[in-house]
Short mmCIF file of C-alpha atoms and ligand atoms in Angstrom, two decimals:
data_model
loop_
_atom_site.label_atom_id
_atom_site.label_comp_id
_atom_site.label_asym_id
_atom_site.label_seq_id
_atom_site.Cartn_x
_atom_site.Cartn_y
_atom_site.Cartn_z
CA MET B 1 103.94 52.05 -19.94
CA TYR B 2 102.99 49.72 -22.79
CA ASP B 3 100.55 50.66 -25.52
CA VAL B 4 99.30 47.07 -25.83
CA VAL B 5 99.75 43.97 -23.68
CA ILE B 6 98.74 40.73 -25.41
CA ILE B 7 97.89 37.82 -23.11
CA GLY B 8 98.71 34.44 -24.69
CA CYS B 9 101.06 33.50 -27.50
CA GLY B 10 99.20 30.86 -29.46
CA VAL B 11 98.49 31.55 -33.10
CA ILE B 12 96.00 34.31 -32.19
CA GLY B 13 98.31 36.25 -29.84
CA ALA B 14 101.15 35.80 -32.33
CA ALA B 15 99.00 37.04 -35.24
CA ALA B 16 97.90 40.10 -33.25
CA ALA B 17 101.53 40.83 -32.29
CA TYR B 18 102.65 40.33 -35.91
CA GLU B 19 100.07 42.81 -37.19
CA LEU B 20 100.59 45.40 -34.44
CA SER B 21 104.40 45.27 -34.72
CA ARG B 22 104.05 47.11 -38.07
CA TYR B 23 103.11 50.19 -36.07
CA ASP B 24 105.02 52.48 -33.79
CA LEU B 25 103.81 50.91 -30.54
CA LYS B 26 105.29 49.52 -27.33
CA ILE B 27 103.96 45.96 -27.14
CA ALA B 28 104.39 43.11 -24.67
CA VAL B 29 103.19 39.52 -25.14
CA LEU B 30 102.74 37.54 -21.90
CA GLU B 31 102.71 33.76 -22.22
CA SER B 32 102.30 31.44 -19.26
CA GLU B 33 104.28 28.57 -20.82
CA ASN B 34 107.96 28.02 -21.66
CA ASP B 35 107.44 28.59 -25.41
CA VAL B 36 104.99 29.94 -27.96
CA ALA B 37 102.41 27.60 -29.58
CA THR B 38 102.06 25.11 -26.75
CA GLY B 39 98.23 25.23 -26.43
CA SER B 40 95.57 24.50 -29.09
CA SER B 41 97.87 26.01 -31.71
CA LYS B 42 100.20 23.03 -31.29
CA ALA B 43 97.63 20.21 -31.21
CA ASN B 44 95.06 20.54 -33.98
CA SER B 45 94.32 19.15 -37.45
CA ALA B 46 96.60 21.73 -39.15
CA ILE B 47 94.09 22.41 -41.91
CA LEU B 48 93.62 25.75 -43.66
CA HIS B 49 89.86 25.51 -44.13
CA ALA B 50 88.31 26.89 -47.29
CA GLY B 51 85.44 28.61 -45.41
CA TYR B 52 82.22 26.84 -46.52
CA ASP B 53 81.39 25.70 -42.99
CA PRO B 54 80.71 28.90 -40.96
CA LYS B 55 77.26 30.48 -41.31
CA PRO B 56 77.15 33.28 -43.89
CA GLY B 57 77.18 36.76 -42.40
CA THR B 58 79.18 35.73 -39.32
CA LEU B 59 82.55 37.16 -38.42
CA MET B 60 83.81 33.57 -38.43
CA ALA B 61 82.87 33.15 -42.11
CA LYS B 62 84.52 36.42 -43.16
CA LEU B 63 87.72 35.83 -41.15
CA ASN B 64 87.96 32.19 -42.30
CA VAL B 65 87.96 33.09 -45.99
CA GLU B 66 90.29 36.09 -45.56
CA GLY B 67 92.54 34.14 -43.20
CA ASN B 68 92.94 31.24 -45.63
CA GLU B 69 94.31 33.58 -48.29
CA LEU B 70 96.53 35.47 -45.84
CA ALA B 71 97.92 32.28 -44.28
CA PHE B 72 99.24 31.01 -47.62
CA ARG B 73 100.79 34.41 -48.37
CA ILE B 74 102.45 34.69 -44.96
CA ALA B 75 103.61 31.06 -45.07
CA GLU B 76 105.38 31.67 -48.36
CA LYS B 77 106.99 34.89 -47.16
CA LEU B 78 108.12 33.53 -43.78
CA HIS B 79 109.18 30.03 -44.89
CA VAL B 80 106.41 28.15 -43.11
CA PRO B 81 105.63 24.74 -44.64
CA ALA B 82 102.13 24.94 -46.20
CA GLU B 83 100.43 23.45 -49.21
CA ARG B 84 97.17 24.23 -51.00
CA CYS B 85 96.22 20.58 -51.55
CA GLY B 86 92.41 21.00 -51.54
CA SER B 87 89.80 19.11 -49.54
CA LEU B 88 86.81 16.79 -50.01
CA VAL B 89 83.80 16.49 -47.73
CA VAL B 90 82.34 13.07 -48.47
CA ALA B 91 78.69 12.03 -48.35
CA PHE B 92 77.57 8.47 -47.59
CA ASP B 93 73.78 8.88 -47.80
CA GLU B 94 70.99 11.23 -48.76
CA LYS B 95 71.16 13.16 -45.49
CA ASP B 96 74.87 13.79 -46.02
CA GLU B 97 74.16 14.90 -49.57
CA GLU B 98 71.67 17.47 -48.30
CA HIS B 99 74.42 18.62 -45.96
CA LEU B 100 76.88 18.93 -48.86
CA ASN B 101 74.38 21.10 -50.74
CA GLU B 102 74.04 23.32 -47.69
CA LEU B 103 77.84 23.59 -47.31
CA TYR B 104 78.12 24.43 -51.02
CA ARG B 105 75.46 27.18 -50.68
CA ARG B 106 77.20 28.60 -47.62
CA GLY B 107 80.57 28.47 -49.36
CA ILE B 108 79.28 30.40 -52.36
CA GLU B 109 77.73 33.02 -50.05
CA ASN B 110 80.95 33.24 -48.04
CA GLY B 111 82.94 33.91 -51.22
CA VAL B 112 84.90 30.63 -51.22
CA PRO B 113 86.59 30.09 -54.61
CA GLY B 114 87.02 26.70 -56.34
CA LEU B 115 83.98 24.87 -54.88
CA SER B 116 82.13 22.08 -56.68
CA ILE B 117 80.08 19.00 -55.86
CA ILE B 118 81.45 15.91 -57.60
CA SER B 119 80.23 12.31 -57.95
CA GLY B 120 81.60 9.44 -55.86
CA ASP B 121 83.39 8.06 -58.92
CA LYS B 122 85.03 11.40 -59.69
CA ALA B 123 86.06 11.63 -56.02
CA ARG B 124 87.65 8.14 -56.24
CA GLU B 125 89.45 9.19 -59.42
CA LEU B 126 91.03 12.02 -57.42
CA GLU B 127 91.51 9.87 -54.31
CA PRO B 128 91.79 6.18 -55.23
CA ASN B 129 91.81 5.05 -51.57
CA LEU B 130 88.41 6.56 -50.87
CA SER B 131 85.62 4.16 -49.82
CA GLU B 132 83.28 2.65 -52.41
CA GLU B 133 80.47 3.86 -50.09
CA VAL B 134 81.15 7.51 -50.93
CA ARG B 135 78.22 8.75 -53.08
CA SER B 136 79.41 12.30 -53.74
CA ALA B 137 81.74 14.93 -52.33
CA LEU B 138 82.24 18.66 -51.96
CA LEU B 139 85.58 19.61 -53.51
CA ALA B 140 87.20 22.78 -52.12
CA GLU B 141 90.33 23.68 -54.03
CA SER B 142 91.38 26.53 -51.74
CA ALA B 143 91.76 24.35 -48.61
CA GLY B 144 95.22 23.28 -47.53
CA ILE B 145 97.60 22.16 -44.82
CA ILE B 146 100.21 24.04 -42.76
CA SER B 147 102.64 23.54 -39.90
CA PRO B 148 100.59 25.22 -37.14
CA TRP B 149 103.43 25.70 -34.65
CA ASP B 150 105.81 27.00 -37.30
CA TYR B 151 103.13 29.45 -38.46
CA THR B 152 102.70 30.71 -34.88
CA LEU B 153 106.43 30.89 -34.31
CA ALA B 154 107.04 32.72 -37.62
CA MET B 155 104.55 35.49 -36.80
CA ALA B 156 105.84 35.77 -33.23
CA GLU B 157 109.44 35.95 -34.44
CA VAL B 158 108.69 38.80 -36.86
CA ALA B 159 106.89 40.65 -34.06
CA VAL B 160 109.90 40.20 -31.75
CA LYS B 161 112.33 41.27 -34.49
CA ASN B 162 110.29 44.44 -34.81
CA GLY B 163 110.52 45.32 -31.13
CA THR B 164 107.70 43.37 -29.45
CA GLU B 165 108.77 42.13 -26.01
CA LEU B 166 107.89 38.48 -25.35
CA PHE B 167 107.70 37.28 -21.72
CA LEU B 168 107.56 33.48 -21.41
CA ASN B 169 106.72 31.63 -18.19
CA THR B 170 104.59 34.66 -17.31
CA ARG B 171 101.05 33.73 -16.36
CA VAL B 172 98.63 36.63 -15.92
CA THR B 173 96.98 36.32 -12.51
CA SER B 174 94.99 39.56 -12.20
CA ILE B 175 94.17 42.77 -14.02
CA GLU B 176 93.18 46.12 -12.48
CA LYS B 177 91.56 48.90 -14.43
CA GLY B 178 92.30 52.48 -13.36
CA GLU B 179 93.69 55.28 -15.53
CA CYS B 180 95.39 52.42 -17.38
CA PHE B 181 95.46 48.62 -16.94
CA THR B 182 97.78 47.04 -14.36
CA VAL B 183 98.42 43.44 -15.41
CA ARG B 184 99.94 41.25 -12.68
CA SER B 185 101.75 38.02 -13.42
CA SER B 186 102.80 34.81 -11.66
CA LYS B 187 106.43 35.93 -11.42
CA GLY B 188 105.41 39.07 -9.51
CA LYS B 189 106.16 41.28 -12.52
CA THR B 190 103.59 44.00 -13.22
CA PHE B 191 102.81 45.54 -16.61
CA LYS B 192 101.09 48.91 -17.05
CA THR B 193 99.34 49.31 -20.38
CA ARG B 194 96.76 51.43 -22.22
CA TYR B 195 95.16 48.47 -24.04
CA VAL B 196 94.92 44.72 -23.37
CA ILE B 197 94.31 41.94 -25.89
CA ASN B 198 93.00 38.72 -24.40
CA ALA B 199 94.24 35.83 -26.58
CA ALA B 200 94.37 33.23 -23.82
CA GLY B 201 92.70 30.38 -25.76
CA VAL B 202 90.86 27.91 -23.51
CA ASN B 203 91.51 30.34 -20.63
CA SER B 204 90.17 33.37 -22.48
CA ASP B 205 86.97 33.41 -20.36
CA VAL B 206 89.05 33.23 -17.15
CA VAL B 207 91.18 36.17 -18.31
CA SER B 208 88.13 38.22 -19.37
CA GLU B 209 86.60 37.60 -15.92
CA MET B 210 89.66 39.35 -14.48
CA VAL B 211 88.06 42.63 -15.69
CA GLY B 212 84.57 41.56 -14.57
CA ASP B 213 83.52 40.42 -18.04
CA ARG B 214 81.28 37.33 -18.22
CA GLU B 215 80.18 37.63 -21.84
CA PHE B 216 81.20 34.08 -22.82
CA SER B 217 82.33 30.89 -21.15
CA VAL B 218 84.65 28.26 -22.60
CA ARG B 219 83.50 24.66 -22.79
CA PRO B 220 86.78 22.84 -23.38
CA THR B 221 86.28 20.05 -25.93
CA ALA B 222 89.03 17.55 -26.59
CA GLY B 223 89.93 16.14 -29.99
CA GLU B 224 92.08 12.99 -30.16
CA TYR B 225 94.34 11.99 -33.03
CA TYR B 226 96.54 9.37 -34.60
CA LEU B 227 99.71 10.49 -36.34
CA LEU B 228 100.89 7.79 -38.71
CA ASP B 229 104.32 7.17 -40.17
CA LYS B 230 105.30 8.56 -43.57
CA SER B 231 104.72 5.08 -45.02
CA GLU B 232 100.99 6.02 -44.78
CA GLY B 233 101.54 9.64 -45.87
CA GLU B 234 100.50 9.01 -49.47
CA ARG B 235 97.23 7.32 -48.53
CA VAL B 236 95.39 10.52 -49.54
CA SER B 237 96.47 13.69 -51.36
CA ARG B 238 93.69 15.99 -50.18
CA VAL B 239 92.09 16.54 -46.79
CA ILE B 240 89.20 14.07 -46.50
CA PHE B 241 86.39 15.27 -44.21
CA GLN B 242 83.14 13.64 -43.26
CA CYS B 243 80.07 15.80 -42.70
CA PRO B 244 80.57 18.10 -39.67
CA ASN B 245 78.24 18.27 -36.68
CA GLU B 246 77.67 20.73 -33.82
CA LEU B 247 80.72 19.46 -31.85
CA GLY B 248 83.34 19.76 -34.56
CA LYS B 249 84.21 19.26 -38.17
CA GLY B 250 84.12 15.45 -37.95
CA VAL B 251 86.89 12.90 -38.32
CA LEU B 252 89.30 13.74 -41.12
CA VAL B 253 92.15 11.98 -42.86
CA SER B 254 94.94 14.15 -44.21
CA ARG B 255 98.57 14.30 -45.14
CA THR B 256 100.64 16.65 -42.98
CA VAL B 257 103.18 19.09 -44.38
CA HIS B 258 105.83 16.81 -42.86
CA GLY B 259 104.63 13.85 -44.97
CA ASN B 260 102.78 11.89 -42.26
CA LEU B 261 99.11 10.94 -42.16
CA ILE B 262 96.93 12.59 -39.50
CA VAL B 263 93.62 10.99 -38.53
CA GLY B 264 91.11 12.55 -36.12
CA PRO B 265 89.65 14.25 -34.15
CA ASN B 266 86.68 13.16 -32.06
CA ALA B 267 84.95 15.72 -29.83
CA VAL B 268 84.51 15.11 -26.10
CA GLU B 269 83.82 17.77 -23.46
CA THR B 270 86.67 17.74 -20.95
CA ASP B 271 88.60 19.80 -18.39
CA ARG B 272 90.91 22.62 -19.39
CA GLY B 273 94.40 21.28 -19.92
CA ASN B 274 93.39 17.61 -20.05
CA THR B 275 95.25 16.46 -23.15
CA ALA B 276 95.23 12.76 -22.29
CA THR B 277 94.03 10.38 -24.99
CA THR B 278 91.61 7.56 -24.21
CA ARG B 279 91.20 4.04 -25.57
CA GLU B 280 87.50 4.71 -26.38
CA GLY B 281 88.23 8.03 -28.07
CA LEU B 282 90.93 6.57 -30.29
CA ALA B 283 88.81 3.53 -31.13
CA PHE B 284 86.02 5.89 -32.26
CA VAL B 285 88.47 7.88 -34.42
CA GLN B 286 89.83 4.72 -36.02
CA GLU B 287 86.42 3.25 -36.76
CA THR B 288 85.00 6.52 -38.13
CA ALA B 289 88.01 7.28 -40.34
CA LYS B 290 87.82 3.83 -41.92
CA ARG B 291 84.37 4.74 -43.24
CA SER B 292 85.94 7.24 -45.64
CA VAL B 293 89.40 5.68 -46.17
CA PRO B 294 89.11 1.95 -45.31
CA GLY B 295 92.69 0.92 -46.07
CA ILE B 296 94.49 3.05 -43.45
CA GLN B 297 97.13 0.93 -41.68
CA PHE B 298 96.79 2.03 -38.07
CA ARG B 299 99.71 -0.21 -37.03
CA GLU B 300 101.89 2.51 -38.62
CA ASN B 301 100.85 4.85 -35.80
CA ILE B 302 103.80 6.77 -34.31
CA ARG B 303 101.98 9.07 -31.87
CA ASN B 304 98.59 9.81 -30.36
CA PHE B 305 97.76 13.24 -29.02
CA ALA B 306 94.81 15.42 -28.06
CA GLY B 307 94.10 19.12 -28.46
CA ILE B 308 91.51 21.22 -26.60
CA ARG B 309 89.02 23.40 -28.49
CA ALA B 310 87.91 26.66 -26.87
CA ASN B 311 84.24 26.01 -27.70
CA THR B 312 81.73 28.44 -26.18
CA GLU B 313 77.95 28.81 -26.02
CA PHE B 314 78.18 30.80 -29.28
CA ASP B 315 78.55 29.54 -32.84
CA GLU B 316 80.95 32.43 -33.40
CA PHE B 317 84.33 33.76 -32.29
CA CYS B 318 84.05 35.98 -29.19
CA ILE B 319 85.78 39.06 -30.55
CA GLY B 320 85.15 42.60 -29.37
CA GLU B 321 85.83 45.26 -26.74
CA SER B 322 84.72 44.18 -23.28
CA ARG B 323 81.54 45.86 -22.06
CA SER B 324 83.00 45.93 -18.55
CA ALA B 325 86.40 47.48 -19.31
CA LYS B 326 87.05 49.99 -22.08
CA GLY B 327 90.36 49.29 -23.80
CA PHE B 328 90.17 45.52 -23.15
CA LEU B 329 89.80 43.53 -26.37
CA ASN B 330 88.65 39.90 -26.28
CA LEU B 331 89.94 37.54 -28.97
CA GLY B 332 88.33 34.69 -27.06
CA GLY B 333 86.67 31.39 -27.74
CA ILE B 334 88.70 31.00 -30.92
CA LYS B 335 87.78 27.47 -31.89
CA SER B 336 88.17 25.97 -35.36
CA PRO B 337 88.73 27.54 -37.92
CA GLY B 338 90.89 29.72 -35.66
CA LEU B 339 94.18 28.55 -37.12
CA THR B 340 92.97 29.43 -40.62
CA ALA B 341 91.47 32.74 -39.53
CA ALA B 342 94.40 33.79 -37.32
CA ALA B 343 96.10 36.33 -39.57
CA ALA B 344 92.74 37.89 -40.48
CA ILE B 345 91.86 38.02 -36.76
CA GLY B 346 95.19 39.80 -36.13
CA ARG B 347 94.33 42.45 -38.75
CA TYR B 348 90.78 42.78 -37.55
CA ALA B 349 92.03 43.26 -33.97
CA ALA B 350 94.34 46.09 -35.09
CA GLY B 351 91.32 47.78 -36.77
CA LEU B 352 89.24 47.39 -33.60
CA LEU B 353 92.01 48.90 -31.45
CA LYS B 354 92.13 51.86 -33.85
CA ASP B 355 88.37 52.32 -33.45
CA MET B 356 88.93 52.13 -29.69
CA GLY B 357 91.31 55.11 -29.92
CA LEU B 358 94.77 53.59 -30.44
CA GLU B 359 96.80 55.60 -32.92
CA LEU B 360 98.40 53.36 -35.57
CA ILE B 361 101.42 54.95 -37.26
CA GLU B 362 103.27 52.60 -39.62
CA LYS B 363 106.98 52.06 -38.95
CA GLU B 364 109.26 52.67 -41.89
CA SER B 365 111.65 50.03 -40.61
CA PHE B 366 109.17 47.12 -40.37
CA ASP B 367 111.08 43.94 -41.26
CA ASP B 368 108.66 41.30 -42.57
CA THR B 369 111.21 38.57 -43.23
CA ARG B 370 112.41 35.40 -41.54
CA GLU B 371 115.25 33.00 -42.24
CA ALA B 372 114.94 29.23 -41.96
CA ILE B 373 117.63 26.67 -42.80
CA ARG B 374 116.29 23.21 -43.72
CA PHE B 375 119.41 21.20 -44.45
CA LYS B 376 117.72 18.26 -46.16
CA GLU B 377 115.96 20.57 -48.63
CA LEU B 378 119.27 22.05 -49.88
CA SER B 379 121.08 20.94 -53.03
CA ASP B 380 124.30 18.93 -52.58
CA LEU B 381 126.30 22.01 -53.50
CA GLU B 382 124.50 24.14 -50.90
CA LYS B 383 124.94 21.40 -48.29
CA ASN B 384 128.69 21.28 -48.94
CA GLU B 385 129.01 25.07 -48.70
CA LEU B 386 127.09 25.08 -45.41
CA ILE B 387 129.21 22.27 -43.91
CA LYS B 388 132.38 24.09 -44.96
CA ARG B 389 131.13 27.22 -43.18
CA ASP B 390 129.97 25.31 -40.11
CA PRO B 391 130.91 21.62 -39.66
CA ALA B 392 127.96 21.17 -37.24
CA PHE B 393 125.75 20.93 -40.35
CA GLY B 394 127.71 17.81 -41.29
CA ARG B 395 126.61 15.92 -38.15
CA VAL B 396 123.14 14.34 -38.43
CA ILE B 397 121.50 14.10 -34.99
CA CYS B 398 117.93 13.05 -35.88
CA ARG B 399 118.32 10.20 -38.36
CA CYS B 400 114.62 9.75 -39.09
CA GLU B 401 114.23 13.35 -40.27
CA THR B 402 117.88 14.05 -41.26
CA ILE B 403 118.24 16.99 -38.88
CA THR B 404 121.76 18.24 -38.28
CA GLU B 405 123.45 19.60 -35.18
CA GLY B 406 123.73 22.94 -37.00
CA GLU B 407 119.94 23.22 -37.24
CA ILE B 408 119.51 22.34 -33.55
CA VAL B 409 122.09 24.94 -32.52
CA ALA B 410 120.33 27.50 -34.77
CA ALA B 411 117.00 26.69 -33.04
CA LEU B 412 118.63 27.35 -29.66
CA HIS B 413 119.91 30.77 -30.79
CA SER B 414 116.99 31.89 -32.96
CA VAL B 415 114.89 35.03 -32.52
CA ILE B 416 112.71 33.19 -29.98
CA PRO B 417 115.18 30.55 -28.83
CA ALA B 418 114.04 27.02 -28.03
CA ARG B 419 114.32 26.26 -24.32
CA SER B 420 113.16 22.63 -24.28
CA ILE B 421 113.41 19.37 -26.20
CA ASN B 422 109.94 19.96 -27.68
CA GLY B 423 110.91 23.55 -28.47
CA VAL B 424 113.80 22.22 -30.56
CA LYS B 425 111.45 19.71 -32.16
CA ARG B 426 108.94 22.42 -33.15
CA ARG B 427 111.67 24.58 -34.68
CA CYS B 428 113.67 22.06 -36.68
CA ASN B 429 111.76 18.72 -36.55
CA ALA B 430 114.40 16.79 -34.56
CA GLY B 431 112.45 13.93 -32.92
CA MET B 432 109.45 14.16 -35.28
CA GLY B 433 110.22 10.96 -37.19
CA ARG B 434 109.31 7.31 -36.87
CA CYS B 435 111.26 6.73 -33.65
CA GLN B 436 109.76 9.90 -32.10
CA GLY B 437 113.04 10.97 -30.53
CA GLY B 438 113.97 7.54 -29.15
CA PHE B 439 117.38 7.83 -30.74
CA CYS B 440 118.08 11.58 -30.85
CA SER B 441 116.49 12.91 -27.63
CA PRO B 442 119.55 12.18 -25.43
CA ARG B 443 121.78 13.85 -28.01
CA VAL B 444 119.44 16.84 -28.31
CA CYS B 445 119.42 17.05 -24.50
CA ARG B 446 123.23 17.19 -24.47
CA ILE B 447 123.30 19.92 -27.14
CA ILE B 448 120.71 21.99 -25.26
CA ALA B 449 122.75 21.72 -22.04
CA ARG B 450 125.95 22.69 -23.85
CA GLU B 451 124.42 25.64 -25.74
CA LEU B 452 122.47 27.04 -22.76
CA GLY B 453 125.35 26.45 -20.34
CA ILE B 454 123.21 24.34 -17.99
CA ASP B 455 123.49 20.83 -16.58
CA GLU B 456 121.71 18.04 -18.50
CA THR B 457 119.51 17.40 -15.45
CA GLU B 458 118.13 20.93 -15.91
CA VAL B 459 116.93 20.28 -19.48
CA VAL B 460 113.13 20.15 -19.73
CA GLU B 461 110.93 18.33 -22.21
CA GLU B 462 108.36 21.18 -22.39
CA LYS B 463 107.10 23.05 -19.33
CA GLU B 464 109.11 24.30 -16.39
CA GLY B 465 109.54 21.24 -14.12
CA SER B 466 109.33 18.63 -16.91
CA ASN B 467 113.02 17.73 -16.51
CA VAL B 468 113.94 14.66 -18.56
CA LEU B 469 116.78 13.42 -16.34
CA TYR B 470 116.56 12.90 -12.61
CA SER B 471 120.27 12.82 -11.74
CA ARG B 472 123.52 11.26 -12.92
CA LEU B 473 123.43 7.46 -12.39
CA LYS B 474 126.73 7.32 -10.48
CA GLU B 475 125.39 9.90 -7.99
CA VAL B 476 122.24 7.87 -7.15
C1 LIG O 501 91.33 19.34 -31.90
C2 LIG O 501 91.43 20.64 -32.63
C3 LIG O 501 91.47 20.68 -34.02
C4 LIG O 501 91.54 21.88 -34.69
N1 LIG O 501 91.72 21.91 -36.03
C5 LIG O 501 91.83 23.08 -36.68
C6 LIG O 501 92.10 23.11 -38.06
O1 LIG O 501 92.37 22.10 -38.69
N2 LIG O 501 92.08 24.31 -38.69
C7 LIG O 501 91.81 25.47 -38.03
O2 LIG O 501 91.75 26.51 -38.66
N3 LIG O 501 91.63 25.47 -36.69
C8 LIG O 501 91.65 24.31 -36.02
N4 LIG O 501 91.49 24.29 -34.66
C9 LIG O 501 91.35 25.55 -33.96
C10 LIG O 501 92.69 26.22 -33.70
O3 LIG O 501 93.66 25.29 -33.31
C11 LIG O 501 92.50 27.27 -32.62
O4 LIG O 501 91.44 28.11 -33.00
C12 LIG O 501 93.72 28.12 -32.39
O5 LIG O 501 94.86 27.35 -32.20
C13 LIG O 501 93.46 28.98 -31.16
O6 LIG O 501 94.59 29.73 -30.92
P1 LIG O 501 94.70 30.59 -29.59
O7 LIG O 501 95.92 31.40 -29.74
O8 LIG O 501 93.40 31.28 -29.33
O9 LIG O 501 94.82 29.50 -28.43
P2 LIG O 501 96.11 28.73 -27.87
O10 LIG O 501 96.95 28.22 -28.95
O11 LIG O 501 95.61 27.75 -26.87
O12 LIG O 501 96.92 29.87 -27.18
C14 LIG O 501 96.49 30.49 -25.98
C15 LIG O 501 97.74 30.77 -25.18
O13 LIG O 501 97.39 31.53 -24.04
C16 LIG O 501 98.20 31.12 -22.98
N5 LIG O 501 97.54 31.50 -21.72
C17 LIG O 501 96.40 30.99 -21.21
N6 LIG O 501 96.11 31.61 -20.04
C18 LIG O 501 97.09 32.52 -19.83
C19 LIG O 501 97.36 33.45 -18.78
N7 LIG O 501 96.56 33.57 -17.70
N8 LIG O 501 98.48 34.23 -18.87
C20 LIG O 501 99.31 34.11 -19.94
N9 LIG O 501 99.11 33.23 -20.95
C21 LIG O 501 98.00 32.46 -20.89
C22 LIG O 501 98.31 29.63 -23.17
O14 LIG O 501 99.45 29.08 -22.51
C23 LIG O 501 98.40 29.50 -24.67
O15 LIG O 501 99.72 29.45 -25.14
C24 LIG O 501 91.48 23.09 -33.96
C25 LIG O 501 91.48 23.06 -32.56
C26 LIG O 501 91.51 21.85 -31.91
C27 LIG O 501 91.64 21.84 -30.43
#
């Protein structure tokens, strides 16, 4: 019998597991996909929002501001790339300026530090590539950028190191409530548990319906992006937003922690799981972004992608114990700023479970550390030492990002081992560069096959069934 079963291992499930793994509890995390962080937590803007946007007095406002602070602290402790670079919301006309004033007022009420409204000229002094049309801007010094999948992975890894059991490729199909919960999964495995946390992202309404709960419904809303080469990475230093609207936070231009430029998203209602990009959507993103930063060279684009927001009918996160099933906690409809708020949501969830009767006794042995080797960030001396210890660190596999065989092997034997080409990419950046894996993917594929003791035709790109090779040519 488990104390807590968490459904979904995006950043919210991972944050809940991270927080709960401090306590003496038997925890399982059930994730339908082949890895953690494959849903919205993989495909988003990767911004740690300051917290001036949510309405004062909402849970979203409180968790945004707390989560921003916690995210930077956790990132530093667990070696997750993050940077407090600040953000600007730019205004082009009087209506936008009214909006900036409103955001400023909200920010002050929400307790956001380092907020000020600056003139267009001052904004251009800070960001020389900003449009001449910008009349003023809201500067938020506490905003920043993070690697969203690394953040998710880091929290999940600490949870696993501290005894949490993670079940991948395990989709929850039904839940029965009796003396305890019986959670059934796609693989036929059944989990008995006292408490359930629903962190199923865009499917969180489907999972809550499994206990007869119809308190919210998800309206999946896609956001499409451009990811530009590092040659465009210095175009801006801060995150540049335009004024948000009811569908999202507007099209932004930002550096990523990996040194690229990210531009997007739009907001289009779609079907769950539809992460295709469209010509019209990308054209809109390009045109809108050029309003704030006209000089962006879109020919430097290396990838387009889309992420799905778990928008609901509420302008709030759907967090709370289900009215239909005692012991069932919804962390549902976690749209933006969910990434920022994640760690605070994890803490808040632990507090709610305590109020719901779960005893929380802190473990003495809780290990809140994580190792990460990033070869290219080492000094020459450290590189030499590492290569002497393990010659695999002397073989560069991904030339664009200078990722060594040693790092790929480490990713395949880490606390939550990579099981796919994209899993390797998320852990050590192999394939993230200008050629997007064109050169290194076949070599990564070979290393995966060798390390996992499988045939190369069994290696998947991401999900089960996404095999990258059909068969050996001479056999066809
Ligand atoms: C376009 C876009 C831009 C965004 N930008 C930002 C930003 O810049 N800053 C910010 O703070 N937030 C941002 N967000 C919001 C943020 O990404 C999300 O709030 C956050 O990732 C939600 O995490 P999650 O764990 O709830 O969902 P997910 O990451 O989607 O995780 C849910 C998990 O549940 C699993 N699952 C689903 N159903 C089942 C089932 N039946 N059984 C088992 N597992 C299941 C899924 O496979 C998935 O892994 C953005 C979101 C989008 C889409």
